[in-house]
Short mmCIF file of C-alpha atoms in Angstrom, two decimals:
data_model
loop_
_atom_site.label_atom_id
_atom_site.label_comp_id
_atom_site.label_asym_id
_atom_site.label_seq_id
_atom_site.Cartn_x
_atom_site.Cartn_y
_atom_site.Cartn_z
CA MET A 1 51.61 -68.99 -10.26
CA TYR A 2 52.59 -65.42 -11.21
CA PHE A 3 49.17 -64.58 -12.64
CA PHE A 4 47.42 -66.20 -9.68
CA GLY A 5 49.43 -64.07 -7.23
CA LEU A 6 48.70 -60.92 -9.22
CA LEU A 7 44.96 -61.60 -9.18
CA CYS A 8 45.06 -62.08 -5.42
CA MET A 9 46.86 -58.77 -4.91
CA LEU A 10 44.35 -56.94 -7.10
CA GLY A 11 41.48 -58.51 -5.16
CA LEU A 12 43.04 -57.44 -1.85
CA PHE A 13 43.62 -53.90 -3.16
CA SER A 14 40.03 -53.65 -4.35
CA ALA A 15 38.71 -54.82 -1.00
CA CYS A 16 40.79 -52.20 0.86
CA SER A 17 39.60 -49.45 -1.50
CA ASP A 18 35.93 -50.33 -0.92
CA ASP A 19 36.46 -50.23 2.85
CA ASP A 20 38.02 -46.73 2.61
CA LYS A 21 35.11 -45.24 0.68
CA VAL A 22 33.06 -42.63 2.61
CA GLU A 23 29.42 -43.65 2.69
CA PRO A 24 27.18 -40.89 1.26
CA ILE A 25 24.38 -39.56 3.45
CA GLY A 26 20.72 -39.29 2.58
CA THR A 27 18.28 -36.77 3.99
CA GLU A 28 17.83 -38.62 7.25
CA PHE A 29 19.57 -35.83 9.18
CA ASP A 30 17.61 -32.99 7.53
CA GLY A 31 15.16 -31.13 9.74
CA VAL A 32 14.69 -28.61 12.51
CA TYR A 33 16.22 -29.31 15.91
CA LYS A 34 14.76 -27.41 18.84
CA GLY A 35 16.65 -27.10 22.07
CA THR A 36 18.69 -24.77 24.26
CA LEU A 37 22.10 -23.23 24.06
CA ASP A 38 24.66 -21.75 26.40
CA VAL A 39 26.73 -18.74 25.36
CA ASP A 40 30.24 -18.06 26.59
CA LEU A 41 32.00 -14.76 25.82
CA ASP A 42 35.75 -14.80 26.34
CA GLY A 43 35.45 -17.31 29.15
CA THR A 44 32.44 -15.72 30.84
CA LYS A 45 28.98 -17.27 30.56
CA VAL A 46 26.59 -14.63 29.27
CA GLY A 47 23.60 -16.84 28.47
CA ALA A 48 22.27 -20.20 29.63
CA ASP A 49 19.40 -22.43 28.51
CA LEU A 50 18.39 -20.03 25.77
CA PRO A 51 15.68 -21.53 23.52
CA GLN A 52 16.82 -21.87 19.91
CA LYS A 53 16.33 -23.87 16.71
CA VAL A 54 19.01 -25.24 14.36
CA TYR A 55 18.20 -26.02 10.73
CA VAL A 56 20.02 -28.93 9.05
CA THR A 57 19.91 -29.35 5.27
CA LYS A 58 21.76 -31.78 2.99
CA VAL A 59 23.77 -29.89 0.34
CA GLY A 60 26.04 -32.68 -0.97
CA ASP A 61 26.78 -36.40 -0.75
CA ASN A 62 28.65 -35.81 2.48
CA GLN A 63 27.84 -32.21 3.28
CA ILE A 64 25.14 -30.45 5.28
CA LYS A 65 24.27 -26.82 5.94
CA MET A 66 23.97 -25.90 9.62
CA GLU A 67 22.12 -22.70 10.50
CA LEU A 68 20.92 -20.84 13.60
CA LYS A 69 18.27 -18.36 12.47
CA ASN A 70 17.70 -14.98 14.13
CA PHE A 71 20.22 -15.74 16.87
CA SER A 72 20.34 -13.23 19.70
CA PHE A 73 21.17 -13.01 23.37
CA GLY A 74 20.69 -10.08 25.68
CA ALA A 75 20.51 -6.93 23.60
CA MET A 76 22.72 -8.40 20.88
CA ALA A 77 20.91 -9.54 17.74
CA LEU A 78 23.42 -11.43 15.59
CA GLY A 79 21.05 -12.59 12.86
CA ASN A 80 21.68 -15.89 11.07
CA ILE A 81 24.81 -17.87 11.94
CA SER A 82 25.50 -20.60 9.41
CA VAL A 83 28.14 -22.78 7.81
CA ASP A 84 26.95 -23.59 4.31
CA LYS A 85 29.07 -26.73 3.88
CA CYS A 86 29.90 -28.91 6.85
CA ASN A 87 31.65 -32.20 6.12
CA VAL A 88 29.70 -35.22 7.40
CA GLU A 89 30.90 -38.68 8.35
CA LYS A 90 28.29 -41.31 9.09
CA GLN A 91 28.65 -43.18 12.36
CA GLY A 92 26.21 -46.00 11.78
CA ASP A 93 22.72 -46.17 10.35
CA ASN A 94 21.33 -43.05 11.99
CA ALA A 95 24.26 -41.13 13.36
CA CYS A 96 26.99 -38.85 12.09
CA LYS A 97 29.60 -36.39 13.10
CA PHE A 98 30.25 -33.13 11.25
CA ASP A 99 32.52 -30.12 11.16
CA GLY A 100 32.96 -27.03 9.02
CA GLU A 101 33.92 -23.40 9.01
CA GLN A 102 33.02 -20.19 7.20
CA LYS A 103 33.73 -16.45 7.24
CA LEU A 104 30.69 -14.32 8.07
CA SER A 105 29.84 -10.69 8.66
CA LEU A 106 27.48 -10.39 11.63
CA PRO A 107 25.76 -7.38 13.17
CA VAL A 108 27.55 -6.02 16.25
CA VAL A 109 30.42 -8.52 15.85
CA GLY A 110 31.46 -7.60 12.29
CA ASP A 111 33.69 -9.88 10.19
CA CYS A 112 34.40 -13.18 11.93
CA ASP A 113 35.39 -16.82 11.53
CA VAL A 114 32.72 -19.37 12.44
CA VAL A 115 33.62 -22.99 13.20
CA MET A 116 30.97 -25.66 13.85
CA SER A 117 31.33 -29.26 14.96
CA GLY A 118 29.10 -31.83 16.55
CA THR A 119 27.13 -35.03 16.27
CA ILE A 120 23.66 -36.16 15.33
CA THR A 121 22.48 -39.37 16.93
CA GLY A 122 18.97 -40.46 16.16
CA GLU A 123 16.78 -37.42 16.87
CA LYS A 124 19.39 -35.65 19.02
CA LEU A 125 21.81 -32.94 17.88
CA GLU A 126 24.77 -31.75 19.92
CA MET A 127 27.06 -29.09 18.54
CA VAL A 128 29.60 -26.44 19.41
CA ILE A 129 29.92 -23.13 17.56
CA ASN A 130 33.02 -20.98 17.91
CA VAL A 131 32.93 -17.40 16.65
CA LYS A 132 36.19 -15.49 16.49
CA ALA A 133 36.33 -11.78 15.68
CA THR A 134 38.44 -8.69 16.29
CA GLN A 135 37.09 -5.34 17.47
CA GLU A 136 39.31 -2.29 17.96
CA GLY A 137 42.35 -4.54 17.93
CA ALA A 138 41.04 -6.89 20.61
CA ALA A 139 40.14 -10.53 19.95
CA ILE A 140 36.62 -11.66 20.75
CA ASN A 141 35.76 -15.33 21.21
CA VAL A 142 32.18 -16.53 21.50
CA LYS A 143 31.45 -20.18 22.21
CA VAL A 144 27.95 -21.61 21.82
CA ASP A 145 26.95 -25.07 23.07
CA PHE A 146 23.69 -26.40 21.66
CA THR A 147 21.64 -29.49 22.47
CA GLY A 148 18.35 -30.11 20.69
CA THR A 149 15.81 -32.66 19.53
CA LYS A 150 14.42 -32.99 16.01
CA LEU A 151 10.89 -31.67 15.49
CA ALA A 152 8.31 -33.57 13.50
CA ALA A 153 7.55 -30.25 11.76
CA ASP A 154 8.89 -26.73 12.08
CA GLN A 155 7.17 -24.36 14.50
CA SER A 156 6.56 -20.67 13.90
CA SER A 157 8.93 -18.12 15.41
CA GLU A 158 6.53 -15.19 14.81
CA ALA A 159 5.29 -13.35 17.89
CA LYS A 160 3.22 -10.35 16.84
CA ILE A 161 0.00 -8.57 17.70
CA THR A 162 -1.75 -8.18 14.36
CA GLU A 163 -4.92 -6.45 15.53
CA PHE A 164 -6.03 -4.73 18.74
CA THR A 165 -9.58 -3.38 19.04
CA PHE A 166 -12.20 -2.24 21.55
CA ASP A 167 -15.96 -2.53 21.27
CA SER A 168 -16.76 0.59 23.27
CA LYS A 169 -18.41 3.89 22.38
CA GLU A 170 -15.89 5.55 24.67
CA VAL A 171 -13.05 4.57 22.31
CA VAL A 172 -13.24 7.13 19.51
CA SER A 173 -10.10 6.03 17.65
CA GLN A 174 -9.22 2.34 17.46
CA PRO A 175 -5.70 1.35 18.55
CA VAL A 176 -2.84 1.98 16.13
CA ILE A 177 0.05 -0.50 16.18
CA ASP A 178 3.41 1.23 15.67
CA GLY A 179 6.22 -1.24 16.26
CA THR A 180 5.73 -2.43 19.83
CA SER A 181 3.72 0.65 20.82
CA ILE A 182 -0.09 0.58 20.61
CA THR A 183 -2.10 3.74 21.23
CA PHE A 184 -5.76 4.71 21.08
CA MET A 185 -8.08 7.65 21.76
CA VAL A 186 -10.99 7.86 24.17
CA THR A 187 -13.73 10.43 24.69
CA ASP A 188 -12.94 13.35 26.94
CA THR A 189 -15.97 12.38 29.04
CA ILE A 190 -14.91 8.79 29.78
CA LYS A 191 -15.24 7.94 33.46
CA ALA A 192 -12.32 6.58 35.47
CA GLU A 193 -14.14 3.32 36.15
CA GLU A 194 -14.86 2.88 32.41
CA LEU A 195 -11.21 3.44 31.49
CA ALA A 196 -10.20 0.92 34.13
CA ALA A 197 -12.49 -1.78 32.71
CA LEU A 198 -11.99 -1.65 28.93
CA VAL A 199 -11.96 -5.10 27.30
CA PRO A 200 -9.72 -5.52 24.22
CA THR A 201 -10.05 -8.05 21.44
CA ILE A 202 -6.59 -9.09 20.28
CA LYS A 203 -5.41 -11.06 17.28
CA ILE A 204 -1.88 -12.50 17.26
CA SER A 205 0.43 -14.61 15.10
CA ASP A 206 -0.80 -18.11 14.31
CA LYS A 207 -0.30 -20.52 17.23
CA ALA A 208 1.40 -17.86 19.36
CA THR A 209 0.22 -17.09 22.91
CA ILE A 210 -0.37 -13.76 24.67
CA THR A 211 -0.38 -12.58 28.27
CA PRO A 212 -2.68 -11.01 29.47
CA ALA A 213 -5.23 -12.81 27.32
CA SER A 214 -7.58 -11.29 24.77
CA GLY A 215 -11.07 -10.54 26.06
CA VAL A 216 -9.92 -9.80 29.61
CA ALA A 217 -10.58 -6.33 31.06
CA GLN A 218 -7.52 -4.23 31.90
CA ASP A 219 -6.98 -0.91 33.65
CA PHE A 220 -5.98 1.43 30.83
CA SER A 221 -5.75 4.46 33.10
CA LYS A 222 -2.06 3.60 32.88
CA PRO A 223 0.00 1.77 30.19
CA VAL A 224 -0.64 -1.99 29.99
CA THR A 225 2.09 -4.42 28.91
CA TYR A 226 1.32 -7.45 26.73
CA THR A 227 3.79 -10.26 25.96
CA VAL A 228 3.42 -12.44 22.87
CA THR A 229 5.34 -15.73 22.72
CA SER A 230 5.86 -17.55 19.42
CA GLU A 231 4.70 -21.13 18.85
CA ASP A 232 8.25 -22.45 19.24
CA GLY A 233 8.75 -20.50 22.47
CA ILE A 234 11.90 -18.87 21.13
CA VAL A 235 10.68 -15.36 20.29
CA THR A 236 8.87 -13.07 22.73
CA THR A 237 7.66 -9.59 21.87
CA THR A 238 6.53 -7.09 24.48
CA TYR A 239 3.96 -4.45 23.56
CA THR A 240 2.91 -1.38 25.53
CA VAL A 241 -0.71 -0.28 25.11
CA ALA A 242 -1.70 3.19 26.27
CA VAL A 243 -4.22 5.99 25.80
CA ALA A 244 -2.70 8.54 23.43
CA GLY A 245 -5.20 11.21 24.37
CA LYS A 246 -8.79 12.16 25.06
CA VAL A 247 -10.96 13.52 22.28
CA LEU A 248 -13.77 16.07 22.32
CA GLN A 249 -15.86 15.42 19.20
CA TYR A 250 -18.38 17.60 17.41
CA SER A 251 -19.93 15.92 14.39
CA LEU A 252 -22.19 18.94 13.60
CA ASP A 253 -24.94 16.45 12.74
CA GLU A 254 -27.53 17.87 15.13
CA TRP A 255 -29.02 21.37 14.80
CA LEU A 256 -31.57 23.14 16.97
CA ASP A 257 -34.35 25.53 15.95
CA LYS A 258 -34.06 29.04 17.36
CA GLY A 259 -36.08 32.23 17.03
CA THR A 260 -39.47 32.70 15.44
CA GLY A 261 -40.96 34.14 12.28
CA LYS A 262 -38.47 36.03 10.11
CA ALA A 263 -35.85 35.61 12.83
CA ALA A 264 -36.10 31.79 12.89
CA TYR A 265 -32.79 30.00 12.32
CA LYS A 266 -30.86 26.83 13.15
CA THR A 267 -27.83 26.54 15.42
CA PRO A 268 -25.53 23.56 16.01
CA SER A 269 -26.02 21.38 19.06
CA PRO A 270 -25.15 21.57 21.87
CA ASP A 271 -26.15 25.23 21.99
CA ASP A 272 -24.43 25.74 25.33
CA LYS A 273 -21.13 25.02 23.56
CA TRP A 274 -21.58 26.45 20.07
CA ALA A 275 -22.70 29.81 18.69
CA THR A 276 -22.73 31.36 15.22
CA SER A 277 -22.92 34.76 13.57
CA THR A 278 -26.43 33.78 12.45
CA ALA A 279 -27.63 34.62 15.96
CA GLY A 280 -26.87 38.25 15.17
CA ALA A 281 -27.89 38.10 11.52
CA SER A 282 -31.32 36.76 12.49
CA LEU A 283 -32.00 40.07 14.20
CA LEU A 284 -31.23 41.81 10.92
CA ALA A 285 -34.15 39.95 9.37
CA LEU A 286 -36.37 42.08 11.57
CA LEU A 287 -34.75 45.13 9.98
CA GLY A 288 -35.36 44.01 6.41
CA TYR A 289 -32.50 41.59 5.64
CA THR A 290 -33.81 38.86 3.33
CA GLY A 291 -30.64 37.08 2.28
CA GLU A 292 -29.23 33.72 3.39
CA PHE A 293 -28.09 33.50 6.97
CA PRO A 294 -24.29 33.32 7.37
CA VAL A 295 -24.23 29.87 9.04
CA VAL A 296 -26.59 27.05 8.04
CA PRO A 297 -26.59 23.24 8.13
CA THR A 298 -25.90 21.36 4.89
CA ASP A 299 -25.99 17.79 3.63
CA ASP A 300 -22.82 18.50 1.64
CA ALA A 301 -20.77 16.86 4.37
CA VAL A 302 -18.00 14.39 5.09
CA LYS A 303 -20.53 12.46 7.12
CA GLY A 304 -24.08 13.30 8.15
CA THR A 305 -24.47 17.08 8.28
CA ALA A 306 -21.88 19.85 8.07
CA ALA A 307 -21.84 23.59 8.74
CA LYS A 308 -21.89 26.00 5.79
CA LEU A 309 -20.42 29.43 6.55
CA ILE A 310 -21.03 32.31 4.11
CA THR A 311 -19.83 35.90 4.08
CA VAL A 312 -22.91 37.99 3.32
CA TYR A 313 -23.32 41.60 2.17
CA THR A 314 -25.32 43.51 4.78
CA ALA A 315 -24.40 47.12 3.98
CA ASP A 316 -27.94 47.96 2.89
CA VAL A 317 -29.38 47.03 6.30
CA SER A 318 -29.52 49.71 8.96
CA MET A 319 -27.48 49.05 12.11
CA ALA A 320 -25.60 46.29 10.29
CA PRO A 321 -21.94 46.17 9.21
CA ALA A 322 -21.01 46.24 5.51
CA LEU A 323 -20.09 42.55 5.61
CA THR A 324 -21.09 39.79 7.99
CA SER A 325 -18.80 36.80 7.78
CA GLY A 326 -20.01 33.31 8.55
CA SER A 327 -18.60 32.45 11.96
CA LEU A 328 -18.91 29.23 13.96
CA TYR A 329 -17.32 29.24 17.40
CA THR A 330 -17.42 27.72 20.86
CA GLY A 331 -18.93 30.25 23.20
CA ARG A 332 -22.10 32.33 23.08
CA PHE A 333 -23.65 35.32 21.34
CA ALA A 334 -24.91 38.30 23.35
CA ILE A 335 -25.89 41.31 21.24
CA ASP A 336 -24.09 44.55 21.96
CA PHE A 337 -25.48 47.24 19.67
CA SER A 338 -22.84 49.73 20.76
CA ASN A 339 -19.97 47.41 19.82
CA GLN A 340 -20.83 44.57 17.44
CA LEU A 341 -17.50 42.76 17.97
CA ASN A 342 -18.22 42.56 21.67
CA SER A 343 -21.31 40.45 20.90
CA THR A 344 -19.20 37.34 20.29
CA LYS A 345 -18.19 35.74 23.60
CA PHE A 346 -15.50 33.20 22.72
CA GLY A 347 -14.63 30.04 24.63
CA ILE A 348 -15.92 27.27 26.87
CA MET A 349 -14.32 26.02 30.07
CA CYS A 350 -11.42 23.62 29.48
CA ASP A 351 -9.86 21.42 32.20
CA LYS A 352 -7.40 19.46 30.04
CA LYS A 353 -4.35 20.37 27.97
CA PRO A 354 -5.34 20.59 24.27
CA LEU A 355 -2.88 19.12 21.78
CA PHE A 356 -4.62 19.25 18.37
CA PHE A 357 -7.67 20.77 16.70
CA ASN A 358 -8.75 18.44 13.88
CA GLY A 359 -11.48 18.33 11.26
CA TYR A 360 -12.37 18.73 7.58
CA TYR A 361 -12.99 21.81 5.44
CA LYS A 362 -13.42 23.08 1.92
CA TYR A 363 -13.52 26.69 0.78
CA THR A 364 -14.50 28.91 -2.14
CA PRO A 365 -13.61 32.63 -1.87
CA GLY A 366 -16.05 35.26 -3.11
CA GLU A 367 -15.41 37.19 -6.32
CA LEU A 368 -14.69 40.72 -5.07
CA PHE A 369 -12.74 41.57 -1.92
CA LEU A 370 -14.18 44.53 -0.01
CA ASP A 371 -12.87 46.70 2.78
CA GLY A 372 -16.04 47.48 4.71
CA SER A 373 -14.41 48.75 7.87
CA VAL A 374 -16.05 52.11 7.19
CA LYS A 375 -19.58 51.31 6.14
CA ASP A 376 -20.24 54.46 4.10
CA LYS A 377 -16.84 54.24 2.38
CA ILE A 378 -16.59 50.64 1.17
CA VAL A 379 -13.41 50.11 -0.87
CA GLU A 380 -13.08 47.46 -3.56
CA HIS A 381 -9.83 45.49 -3.80
CA PRO A 382 -9.98 43.31 -6.94
CA GLU A 383 -6.29 42.47 -6.47
CA LEU A 384 -7.00 40.67 -3.19
CA THR A 385 -8.47 37.20 -2.65
CA ASP A 386 -10.42 36.29 0.43
CA GLU A 387 -9.23 33.49 2.74
CA CYS A 388 -10.94 31.45 5.41
CA SER A 389 -9.79 31.10 9.00
CA ILE A 390 -9.82 28.07 11.31
CA LYS A 391 -8.12 28.26 14.67
CA GLY A 392 -8.17 27.20 18.29
CA VAL A 393 -7.31 29.53 21.15
CA LEU A 394 -6.60 28.49 24.74
CA TYR A 395 -6.65 31.35 27.21
CA GLU A 396 -6.51 31.77 30.97
CA VAL A 397 -9.38 33.19 33.00
CA SER A 398 -9.81 34.17 36.64
CA SER A 399 -13.43 32.94 36.74
CA GLU A 400 -15.97 31.15 34.54
CA SER A 401 -17.71 34.44 33.79
CA GLU A 402 -14.60 35.99 32.26
CA THR A 403 -14.39 35.77 28.47
CA LEU A 404 -12.55 37.13 25.46
CA THR A 405 -14.62 38.67 22.68
CA GLY A 406 -14.22 39.74 19.09
CA VAL A 407 -12.53 42.83 20.46
CA ASP A 408 -9.55 41.12 22.12
CA ILE A 409 -9.45 37.46 21.00
CA SER A 410 -6.59 38.19 18.62
CA GLY A 411 -4.17 39.97 20.95
CA SER A 412 -4.99 39.35 24.57
CA LYS A 413 -2.16 38.66 26.99
CA LYS A 414 -4.33 35.97 28.52
CA ILE A 415 -3.83 33.74 25.46
CA VAL A 416 -1.70 30.69 26.29
CA ALA A 417 -1.71 28.62 23.07
CA ILE A 418 -2.96 28.90 19.49
CA ALA A 419 -3.69 26.29 16.81
CA GLN A 420 -3.92 28.06 13.43
CA LEU A 421 -4.75 26.91 9.89
CA ALA A 422 -1.84 28.11 7.74
CA ASP A 423 -3.53 27.72 4.35
CA GLY A 424 -6.85 29.55 4.06
CA SER A 425 -6.97 29.42 0.27
CA ALA A 426 -9.54 27.70 -1.95
CA LYS A 427 -10.13 23.95 -1.52
CA SER A 428 -12.61 22.38 -3.93
CA GLU A 429 -12.90 19.11 -1.97
CA TYR A 430 -13.10 18.35 1.71
CA THR A 431 -9.58 18.49 3.10
CA PRO A 432 -8.52 17.17 6.53
CA PHE A 433 -6.72 19.50 8.91
CA SER A 434 -4.80 18.81 12.10
CA LEU A 435 -3.67 21.95 13.91
CA GLU A 436 -1.21 21.65 16.76
CA PHE A 437 -1.66 23.93 19.74
CA LYS A 438 1.54 25.91 19.98
CA TYR A 439 2.22 27.52 23.31
CA LEU A 440 3.31 31.14 23.31
CA GLU A 441 6.73 32.07 24.60
CA GLY A 442 6.86 31.72 28.36
CA LYS A 443 3.41 30.12 28.51
CA THR A 444 2.60 26.57 29.68
CA TYR A 445 -0.48 24.64 30.69
CA ASP A 446 -0.99 24.60 34.46
CA ALA A 447 -3.67 22.21 35.69
CA THR A 448 -4.23 24.35 38.80
CA LYS A 449 -5.43 27.31 36.70
CA LEU A 450 -8.71 28.01 34.88
CA TYR A 451 -8.85 28.06 31.09
CA LYS A 452 -11.30 28.57 28.26
CA LEU A 453 -11.01 27.04 24.82
CA ALA A 454 -12.25 28.87 21.74
CA LEU A 455 -12.63 27.01 18.45
CA ILE A 456 -13.29 29.56 15.72
CA CYS A 457 -14.14 29.02 12.05
CA SER A 458 -14.79 31.95 9.70
CA SER A 459 -15.55 32.31 5.99
CA SER A 460 -13.45 35.51 5.88
CA ALA A 461 -10.19 35.61 7.81
CA LYS A 462 -10.48 39.39 8.26
CA GLY A 463 -14.18 39.35 8.97
CA ASP A 464 -13.59 40.84 12.41
CA THR A 465 -12.56 44.08 10.64
CA PHE A 466 -15.41 43.71 8.11
CA ASN A 467 -13.02 42.85 5.31
CA GLY A 468 -13.72 40.00 2.91
CA ALA A 469 -15.68 38.98 -0.16
CA ALA A 470 -19.43 38.50 -0.26
CA GLY A 471 -20.17 34.91 -1.22
CA SER A 472 -17.02 33.40 0.35
CA THR A 473 -18.15 29.98 1.50
CA LEU A 474 -16.51 27.68 4.04
CA PHE A 475 -17.71 24.16 4.86
CA VAL A 476 -16.52 22.50 8.09
CA ASP A 477 -17.33 19.05 9.45
CA GLU A 478 -16.31 16.39 11.97
CA LEU A 479 -14.47 18.74 14.33
CA GLU A 480 -12.52 17.41 17.29
CA VAL A 481 -10.00 18.42 19.90
CA VAL A 482 -7.36 15.98 21.13
CA PHE A 483 -6.31 16.48 24.74
CA GLU A 484 -3.30 15.14 26.60
#
């Protein structure tokens, strides 16, 4: 009887122990639950029905990891909020309840205690997250209520514009994406109706959507706003697309024939915009000059054709200076035998504010620097090295006929802004330059006034005083001016 009673007690004890065991979970609760959440800050609702996803992952027999990824509301981006080990208790075949807590360090909030609790029933997740922190001695309590449904597969939260292009000859620089700002350049001759009807082709994150749609014309005479929404509808990114500036381009690929016989030469097109010192040097050919003209086209270019500027020795030609530098400039040439510097008429009319003078150049200085300011007393300066000059000059005029010349282009009070190449030394390979127009003290651009813009390239920086080195050679190509 004693042994029989003992066996019964052991059987009863074993049965009770089996009933008390916690049933381990499988991966049936794992997955991504998409839904909405409400946010309460110290008793005040600060967000309602915010789209969000919660990730559930089994990490133990009776533990799951609960995580909200990239959580934010309003202007507050809190990043990932997670409890790595929540205790789980099954509530039937496909249900459970869970709870857990963890210390986290979150952006904006700082160090905090996070407590999660909730239930999963079938495909539905309901949970409450409490975040407690202290800032400047004051307690902060954030409560988040989430309700969501399990997804068959995760959906992308990426909402980006990956490419933005135009198929238009009026767009000279394709859009550049910088964060949520997209800018592009157009020709300075684009018409208002063309700018108002540009059609972009836009590529975005996989399965995301965009408004306005790609391939639909928009009025880019003012900034246009695009909104990209991720596949899961949780992330939206707003982009602003705008014209960064208008560009006046001169490729120097086309050259025109001028003069006849010994005075025949080539000049860059359009010849109502560009002039060169060759226009004057060609006249010297009639006086016996047989050397190379100071400005000629060349296939040694960044693209197509470039301009080759050479400082030539002309001291042995009557009525000529000791040195003639290669000069390419916007404006015109009108010979003035009494004052050679007055022959160069710098500048073309300009009705927009210039920002940058851009292009490419390379340069080789000549061997011997000469001071030819006094033709019959040329002085050699072997200690000096010639330099090139590239600059842009914006100056004010009272009429279209007014112009600055080689006499006063360097010091006139009419000058408003200058863009100047700082390094005129040797460059063996084509080198890009971008020169910012810097406005002189007290000077600004006024759209109600008249201006001329002079772009000036010279193979000898002091060529206007007939100083330089014979043989100094400057190549320039793909010139452009960026306007506001």
